[in-house]
């Protein structure tokens, strides 16, 4: 009888392991991404003011050329530009850490905290979010429109899986060389991959669009979540007042309940029987 109880408990243990795997995996990945971001921040802090302004100036000059050329970005997940000389020059911009990170992104409402790399190649999108080549670099300013893409539905990493839960009025933040930029969502649309006209630069506007594939598992369309720039202090106050919610919060609750359930089950299933106690 004790052996049967032990086998049953082991089945419970394995089942709870499967139940908690996505949450634990996401937590581990977030820790790893936080380390990458921490290293980026350390290197950015070591820059002199002159060095920082030089990098930001180069990025703004790049954005000015984009505005003048009326360059239209392609599909975020299309690829194909990585071998050009223009792309190689682009990769050098804002690359303070030497590993391709040009900023990092935070979306409090869906608990996203990701490094943003140059380009949207598959290699880049396996590590975090990617900045779409041909869109403005994310340094803000009138007449800029940066596009940031990430995958949805990867088993061990959430990335932009919860992007469809964002609502108009939600906030997201970019940190570029210590410069903090805040954006408020003002448009959410689902389009076919060829609808790149919505990624155009608009005169005088400071915008960022977040992009992912949709619907889940089919990926025939693109979900575009666009934000307009607002004052950082105003956005920070609103973000601090927001309640915790999302995948990892539920994961913590499920994990705690699982531990309590396993503890209770283990105590009941593996405790010595009364007969043995009496014989003893």
mmCIF file of C-alpha atoms in Angstrom:
data_model
loop_
_atom_site.group_PDB
_atom_site.id
_atom_site.type_symbol
_atom_site.label_atom_id
_atom_site.label_comp_id
_atom_site.label_asym_id
_atom_site.label_seq_id
_atom_site.Cartn_x
_atom_site.Cartn_y
_atom_site.Cartn_z
ATOM 1 C CA UNK A 1 0.000 0.000 0.000
ATOM 2 C CA UNK A 2 2.841 2.374 0.867
ATOM 3 C CA UNK A 3 4.480 1.677 -2.508
ATOM 4 C CA UNK A 4 1.253 2.561 -4.343
ATOM 5 C CA UNK A 5 1.022 5.823 -2.410
ATOM 6 C CA UNK A 6 4.637 6.633 -3.230
ATOM 7 C CA UNK A 7 4.029 6.014 -6.962
ATOM 8 C CA UNK A 8 0.898 8.181 -6.838
ATOM 9 C CA UNK A 9 2.843 10.973 -5.133
ATOM 10 C CA UNK A 10 5.572 10.784 -7.799
ATOM 11 C CA UNK A 11 2.906 11.116 -10.501
ATOM 12 C CA UNK A 12 1.582 14.194 -8.704
ATOM 13 C CA UNK A 13 5.102 15.611 -8.532
ATOM 14 C CA UNK A 14 5.670 15.131 -12.267
ATOM 15 C CA UNK A 15 2.246 16.623 -13.057
ATOM 16 C CA UNK A 16 2.924 19.707 -10.971
ATOM 17 C CA UNK A 17 6.298 20.003 -12.680
ATOM 18 C CA UNK A 18 4.630 20.141 -16.098
ATOM 19 C CA UNK A 19 2.052 22.637 -14.808
ATOM 20 C CA UNK A 20 4.700 25.000 -13.459
ATOM 21 C CA UNK A 21 7.272 24.568 -16.245
ATOM 22 C CA UNK A 22 6.103 27.550 -18.384
ATOM 23 C CA UNK A 23 6.136 29.886 -15.375
ATOM 24 C CA UNK A 24 9.518 28.711 -14.070
ATOM 25 C CA UNK A 25 11.014 28.803 -17.578
ATOM 26 C CA UNK A 26 9.758 32.357 -18.108
ATOM 27 C CA UNK A 27 11.124 33.432 -14.725
ATOM 28 C CA UNK A 28 14.564 31.973 -15.594
ATOM 29 C CA UNK A 29 14.539 33.686 -18.980
ATOM 30 C CA UNK A 30 13.572 37.008 -17.433
ATOM 31 C CA UNK A 31 16.472 36.682 -15.011
ATOM 32 C CA UNK A 32 18.833 36.012 -17.925
ATOM 33 C CA UNK A 33 17.460 38.971 -19.874
ATOM 34 C CA UNK A 34 17.812 41.154 -16.778
ATOM 35 C CA UNK A 35 21.511 40.211 -16.601
ATOM 36 C CA UNK A 36 21.987 41.225 -20.244
ATOM 37 C CA UNK A 37 20.238 44.528 -19.588
ATOM 38 C CA UNK A 38 22.278 45.082 -16.413
ATOM 39 C CA UNK A 39 25.509 44.680 -18.406
ATOM 40 C CA UNK A 40 24.205 47.125 -21.004
ATOM 41 C CA UNK A 41 23.379 49.668 -18.289
ATOM 42 C CA UNK A 42 26.834 49.324 -16.710
ATOM 43 C CA UNK A 43 28.563 50.014 -20.030
ATOM 44 C CA UNK A 44 26.232 52.946 -20.742
ATOM 45 C CA UNK A 45 27.012 54.445 -17.328
ATOM 46 C CA UNK A 46 30.747 54.294 -18.035
ATOM 47 C CA UNK A 47 30.335 56.470 -21.120
ATOM 48 C CA UNK A 48 31.359 60.090 -20.750
ATOM 49 C CA UNK A 49 28.717 62.722 -21.484
ATOM 50 C CA UNK A 50 30.639 63.556 -24.651
ATOM 51 C CA UNK A 51 30.682 59.913 -25.746
ATOM 52 C CA UNK A 52 26.984 59.494 -25.025
ATOM 53 C CA UNK A 53 26.026 62.643 -26.928
ATOM 54 C CA UNK A 54 28.179 61.503 -29.852
ATOM 55 C CA UNK A 55 26.285 58.198 -30.108
ATOM 56 C CA UNK A 56 22.898 59.890 -29.723
ATOM 57 C CA UNK A 57 23.893 62.523 -32.279
ATOM 58 C CA UNK A 58 24.827 59.823 -34.815
ATOM 59 C CA UNK A 59 21.462 58.133 -34.231
ATOM 60 C CA UNK A 60 19.550 61.404 -34.714
ATOM 61 C CA UNK A 61 21.511 62.111 -37.874
ATOM 62 C CA UNK A 62 20.545 58.650 -39.146
ATOM 63 C CA UNK A 63 16.893 59.426 -38.408
ATOM 64 C CA UNK A 64 17.155 62.709 -40.306
ATOM 65 C CA UNK A 65 18.414 60.825 -43.369
ATOM 66 C CA UNK A 66 15.484 58.414 -43.093
ATOM 67 C CA UNK A 67 13.030 61.320 -43.062
ATOM 68 C CA UNK A 68 14.663 62.894 -46.097
ATOM 69 C CA UNK A 69 14.724 59.627 -48.040
ATOM 70 C CA UNK A 70 11.163 58.615 -47.174
ATOM 71 C CA UNK A 71 12.408 55.076 -46.563
ATOM 72 C CA UNK A 72 9.544 52.653 -45.900
ATOM 73 C CA UNK A 73 10.352 49.733 -43.559
ATOM 74 C CA UNK A 74 9.633 46.206 -44.742
ATOM 75 C CA UNK A 75 7.908 43.350 -42.945
ATOM 76 C CA UNK A 76 9.351 42.935 -39.436
ATOM 77 C CA UNK A 77 9.814 39.199 -39.933
ATOM 78 C CA UNK A 78 10.880 39.274 -43.571
ATOM 79 C CA UNK A 79 14.678 39.510 -43.222
ATOM 80 C CA UNK A 80 16.997 39.730 -46.222
ATOM 81 C CA UNK A 81 18.818 43.014 -45.512
ATOM 82 C CA UNK A 82 21.567 41.657 -43.257
ATOM 83 C CA UNK A 83 24.262 41.360 -45.939
ATOM 84 C CA UNK A 84 24.124 44.927 -47.255
ATOM 85 C CA UNK A 85 26.711 47.614 -46.473
ATOM 86 C CA UNK A 86 23.924 49.928 -45.267
ATOM 87 C CA UNK A 87 22.899 47.315 -42.709
ATOM 88 C CA UNK A 88 26.476 46.894 -41.480
ATOM 89 C CA UNK A 89 26.737 50.644 -40.950
ATOM 90 C CA UNK A 90 23.397 50.625 -39.129
ATOM 91 C CA UNK A 91 24.651 47.908 -36.746
ATOM 92 C CA UNK A 92 27.367 50.233 -35.448
ATOM 93 C CA UNK A 93 24.871 52.866 -34.266
ATOM 94 C CA UNK A 94 24.068 52.953 -30.517
ATOM 95 C CA UNK A 95 26.045 49.735 -29.995
ATOM 96 C CA UNK A 96 27.672 50.724 -26.721
ATOM 97 C CA UNK A 97 27.873 47.163 -25.359
ATOM 98 C CA UNK A 98 29.322 45.579 -28.494
ATOM 99 C CA UNK A 99 26.690 42.826 -28.549
ATOM 100 C CA UNK A 100 24.095 44.505 -30.717
ATOM 101 C CA UNK A 101 21.849 45.956 -28.015
ATOM 102 C CA UNK A 102 20.643 49.471 -28.839
ATOM 103 C CA UNK A 103 18.163 49.907 -25.956
ATOM 104 C CA UNK A 104 15.799 47.962 -23.741
ATOM 105 C CA UNK A 105 12.025 47.856 -23.574
ATOM 106 C CA UNK A 106 9.692 47.681 -20.593
ATOM 107 C CA UNK A 107 5.922 47.104 -20.777
ATOM 108 C CA UNK A 108 4.566 47.109 -17.201
ATOM 109 C CA UNK A 109 1.008 45.995 -18.025
ATOM 110 C CA UNK A 110 2.176 42.648 -19.482
ATOM 111 C CA UNK A 111 5.458 42.375 -17.552
ATOM 112 C CA UNK A 112 7.771 42.578 -20.549
ATOM 113 C CA UNK A 113 11.399 43.495 -19.874
ATOM 114 C CA UNK A 114 13.510 42.865 -22.976
ATOM 115 C CA UNK A 115 16.771 43.931 -24.585
ATOM 116 C CA UNK A 116 16.252 45.330 -28.094
ATOM 117 C CA UNK A 117 18.852 44.284 -30.673
ATOM 118 C CA UNK A 118 19.704 45.624 -34.111
ATOM 119 C CA UNK A 119 17.640 43.991 -36.846
ATOM 120 C CA UNK A 120 14.956 41.335 -36.888
ATOM 121 C CA UNK A 121 16.833 38.242 -38.067
ATOM 122 C CA UNK A 122 15.809 34.901 -36.582
ATOM 123 C CA UNK A 123 19.014 34.849 -34.521
ATOM 124 C CA UNK A 124 18.105 38.214 -32.984
ATOM 125 C CA UNK A 125 14.476 37.265 -32.294
ATOM 126 C CA UNK A 126 15.577 34.151 -30.403
ATOM 127 C CA UNK A 127 17.319 36.427 -27.870
ATOM 128 C CA UNK A 128 14.777 39.186 -27.352
ATOM 129 C CA UNK A 129 13.183 41.998 -29.333
ATOM 130 C CA UNK A 130 14.565 43.378 -32.568
ATOM 131 C CA UNK A 131 14.573 46.871 -34.061
ATOM 132 C CA UNK A 132 13.321 46.921 -37.645
ATOM 133 C CA UNK A 133 16.007 48.079 -40.054
ATOM 134 C CA UNK A 134 14.605 50.969 -42.109
ATOM 135 C CA UNK A 135 12.633 52.437 -39.223
ATOM 136 C CA UNK A 136 13.806 55.296 -36.991
ATOM 137 C CA UNK A 137 16.288 54.511 -34.269
ATOM 138 C CA UNK A 138 14.538 54.709 -30.855
ATOM 139 C CA UNK A 139 15.986 57.975 -29.594
ATOM 140 C CA UNK A 140 12.792 60.049 -29.820
ATOM 141 C CA UNK A 141 12.230 63.367 -31.505
ATOM 142 C CA UNK A 142 9.693 64.807 -33.935
ATOM 143 C CA UNK A 143 9.354 62.946 -37.214
ATOM 144 C CA UNK A 144 10.493 59.557 -35.867
ATOM 145 C CA UNK A 145 8.792 56.179 -35.914
ATOM 146 C CA UNK A 146 10.750 53.267 -34.449
ATOM 147 C CA UNK A 147 9.467 49.714 -34.974
ATOM 148 C CA UNK A 148 10.274 46.956 -32.460
ATOM 149 C CA UNK A 149 9.343 43.326 -33.118
ATOM 150 C CA UNK A 150 9.389 40.121 -31.082
ATOM 151 C CA UNK A 151 8.017 36.601 -31.353
ATOM 152 C CA UNK A 152 4.790 35.242 -29.886
ATOM 153 C CA UNK A 153 4.113 31.709 -28.669
ATOM 154 C CA UNK A 154 7.633 30.399 -28.042
ATOM 155 C CA UNK A 155 7.336 27.557 -25.509
ATOM 156 C CA UNK A 156 10.051 28.707 -23.113
ATOM 157 C CA UNK A 157 9.915 32.477 -23.669
ATOM 158 C CA UNK A 158 6.973 34.842 -23.558
ATOM 159 C CA UNK A 159 8.503 37.830 -25.408
ATOM 160 C CA UNK A 160 5.420 39.466 -27.072
ATOM 161 C CA UNK A 161 2.979 36.596 -26.405
ATOM 162 C CA UNK A 162 0.772 38.859 -24.263
ATOM 163 C CA UNK A 163 0.950 41.851 -26.605
ATOM 164 C CA UNK A 164 -2.668 41.203 -27.610
ATOM 165 C CA UNK A 165 -3.676 41.985 -24.008
ATOM 166 C CA UNK A 166 -2.536 45.594 -24.266
ATOM 167 C CA UNK A 167 -5.174 48.307 -24.388
ATOM 168 C CA UNK A 168 -5.329 51.859 -25.665
ATOM 169 C CA UNK A 169 -3.865 54.089 -22.955
ATOM 170 C CA UNK A 170 -1.338 51.494 -21.715
ATOM 171 C CA UNK A 171 2.269 52.612 -21.298
ATOM 172 C CA UNK A 172 5.623 51.286 -22.415
ATOM 173 C CA UNK A 173 9.151 52.589 -21.898
ATOM 174 C CA UNK A 174 12.475 52.623 -23.720
ATOM 175 C CA UNK A 175 15.855 53.165 -22.093
ATOM 176 C CA UNK A 176 18.549 54.291 -24.539
ATOM 177 C CA UNK A 177 21.975 55.003 -23.027
ATOM 178 C CA UNK A 178 20.262 56.077 -19.814
ATOM 179 C CA UNK A 179 17.759 58.303 -21.642
ATOM 180 C CA UNK A 180 14.232 57.226 -20.595
ATOM 181 C CA UNK A 181 11.426 57.592 -23.105
ATOM 182 C CA UNK A 182 7.737 56.937 -22.365
ATOM 183 C CA UNK A 183 5.006 56.062 -24.871
ATOM 184 C CA UNK A 184 1.243 55.757 -24.510
ATOM 185 C CA UNK A 185 -0.658 53.323 -26.734
ATOM 186 C CA UNK A 186 -3.004 55.154 -29.103
ATOM 187 C CA UNK A 187 -3.628 52.545 -31.800
ATOM 188 C CA UNK A 188 -3.929 48.735 -31.911
ATOM 189 C CA UNK A 189 -4.575 47.080 -35.275
ATOM 190 C CA UNK A 190 -4.195 43.692 -36.956
ATOM 191 C CA UNK A 191 -2.992 43.815 -40.569
ATOM 192 C CA UNK A 192 -1.497 41.649 -43.297
ATOM 193 C CA UNK A 193 2.339 41.681 -43.540
ATOM 194 C CA UNK A 194 2.265 43.929 -46.616
ATOM 195 C CA UNK A 195 0.534 46.796 -44.738
ATOM 196 C CA UNK A 196 3.785 48.589 -43.973
ATOM 197 C CA UNK A 197 2.229 52.004 -44.665
ATOM 198 C CA UNK A 198 1.187 52.107 -40.996
ATOM 199 C CA UNK A 199 4.878 52.164 -40.070
ATOM 200 C CA UNK A 200 5.584 55.370 -41.967
ATOM 201 C CA UNK A 201 7.222 58.377 -40.337
ATOM 202 C CA UNK A 202 4.690 61.159 -39.793
ATOM 203 C CA UNK A 203 5.768 64.790 -39.778
ATOM 204 C CA UNK A 204 6.307 66.143 -36.258
ATOM 205 C CA UNK A 205 5.201 62.931 -34.504
ATOM 206 C CA UNK A 206 7.324 60.858 -32.102
ATOM 207 C CA UNK A 207 6.049 57.283 -32.325
ATOM 208 C CA UNK A 208 7.044 53.689 -31.610
ATOM 209 C CA UNK A 209 5.188 50.617 -32.892
ATOM 210 C CA UNK A 210 5.467 47.181 -31.288
ATOM 211 C CA UNK A 211 4.925 44.280 -33.699
ATOM 212 C CA UNK A 212 4.307 40.557 -33.382
ATOM 213 C CA UNK A 213 2.787 37.740 -35.447
ATOM 214 C CA UNK A 214 -0.860 36.782 -35.005
ATOM 215 C CA UNK A 215 -3.009 34.694 -34.624
ATOM 216 C CA UNK A 216 -1.158 32.302 -32.347
ATOM 217 C CA UNK A 217 0.215 29.288 -34.208
ATOM 218 C CA UNK A 218 -0.868 30.596 -37.639
ATOM 219 C CA UNK A 219 1.096 33.864 -37.858
ATOM 220 C CA UNK A 220 -0.585 35.039 -41.065
ATOM 221 C CA UNK A 221 -1.052 38.618 -39.825
ATOM 222 C CA UNK A 222 0.778 41.255 -37.805
ATOM 223 C CA UNK A 223 -0.442 42.852 -34.587
ATOM 224 C CA UNK A 224 0.671 46.499 -34.434
ATOM 225 C CA UNK A 225 0.588 48.349 -31.116
ATOM 226 C CA UNK A 226 1.529 51.981 -31.660
ATOM 227 C CA UNK A 227 2.441 54.466 -28.942
ATOM 228 C CA UNK A 228 2.920 58.227 -28.956
ATOM 229 C CA UNK A 229 5.577 59.928 -26.821
ATOM 230 C CA UNK A 230 4.444 61.483 -23.526
ATOM 231 C CA UNK A 231 6.445 63.103 -20.674
ATOM 232 C CA UNK A 232 8.393 60.464 -18.745
ATOM 233 C CA UNK A 233 7.533 61.723 -15.243
ATOM 234 C CA UNK A 234 3.815 61.648 -15.956
ATOM 235 C CA UNK A 235 4.065 58.109 -17.306
ATOM 236 C CA UNK A 236 6.222 56.917 -14.407
ATOM 237 C CA UNK A 237 3.639 58.034 -11.832
ATOM 238 C CA UNK A 238 0.882 56.214 -13.682
ATOM 239 C CA UNK A 239 2.977 53.050 -14.012
ATOM 240 C CA UNK A 240 3.743 52.985 -10.289
ATOM 241 C CA UNK A 241 0.038 53.179 -9.483
ATOM 242 C CA UNK A 242 -0.836 50.248 -11.755
ATOM 243 C CA UNK A 243 -1.595 46.943 -10.046
ATOM 244 C CA UNK A 244 0.464 43.827 -10.675
ATOM 245 C CA UNK A 245 -1.082 41.443 -13.167
ATOM 246 C CA UNK A 246 -0.062 39.095 -15.955
ATOM 247 C CA UNK A 247 1.565 35.784 -16.677
ATOM 248 C CA UNK A 248 4.289 35.786 -14.028
ATOM 249 C CA UNK A 249 1.960 36.974 -11.250
ATOM 250 C CA UNK A 250 -0.388 34.086 -11.952
ATOM 251 C CA UNK A 251 2.670 31.851 -12.211
ATOM 252 C CA UNK A 252 3.737 32.797 -8.688
ATOM 253 C CA UNK A 253 0.273 31.998 -7.378
ATOM 254 C CA UNK A 254 0.134 28.649 -9.165
ATOM 255 C CA UNK A 255 3.632 27.789 -7.905
ATOM 256 C CA UNK A 256 2.774 28.591 -4.271
ATOM 257 C CA UNK A 257 -0.510 26.639 -4.471
ATOM 258 C CA UNK A 258 1.347 23.708 -6.045
ATOM 259 C CA UNK A 259 3.869 23.626 -3.202
ATOM 260 C CA UNK A 260 1.097 23.747 -0.602
ATOM 261 C CA UNK A 261 -0.854 21.025 -2.408
ATOM 262 C CA UNK A 262 2.211 18.785 -2.763
ATOM 263 C CA UNK A 263 3.076 19.318 0.898
ATOM 264 C CA UNK A 264 -0.418 18.323 2.013
ATOM 265 C CA UNK A 265 -0.540 15.374 -0.402
ATOM 266 C CA UNK A 266 2.895 14.189 0.649
ATOM 267 C CA UNK A 267 1.976 14.359 4.324
ATOM 268 C CA UNK A 268 -1.227 12.376 3.763
ATOM 269 C CA UNK A 269 0.195 9.811 1.327
ATOM 270 C CA UNK A 270 3.568 9.172 2.923
ATOM 271 C CA UNK A 271 2.738 9.349 6.630
ATOM 272 C CA UNK A 272 3.237 6.067 8.540
ATOM 273 C CA UNK A 273 0.086 3.932 8.800
ATOM 274 C CA UNK A 274 -1.572 3.445 12.217
ATOM 275 C CA UNK A 275 -0.939 -0.304 12.124
ATOM 276 C CA UNK A 276 2.808 0.211 11.934
ATOM 277 C CA UNK A 277 2.657 2.706 14.756
ATOM 278 C CA UNK A 278 0.751 0.218 16.927
ATOM 279 C CA UNK A 279 3.249 -2.574 16.125
ATOM 280 C CA UNK A 280 6.092 -0.279 17.040
#
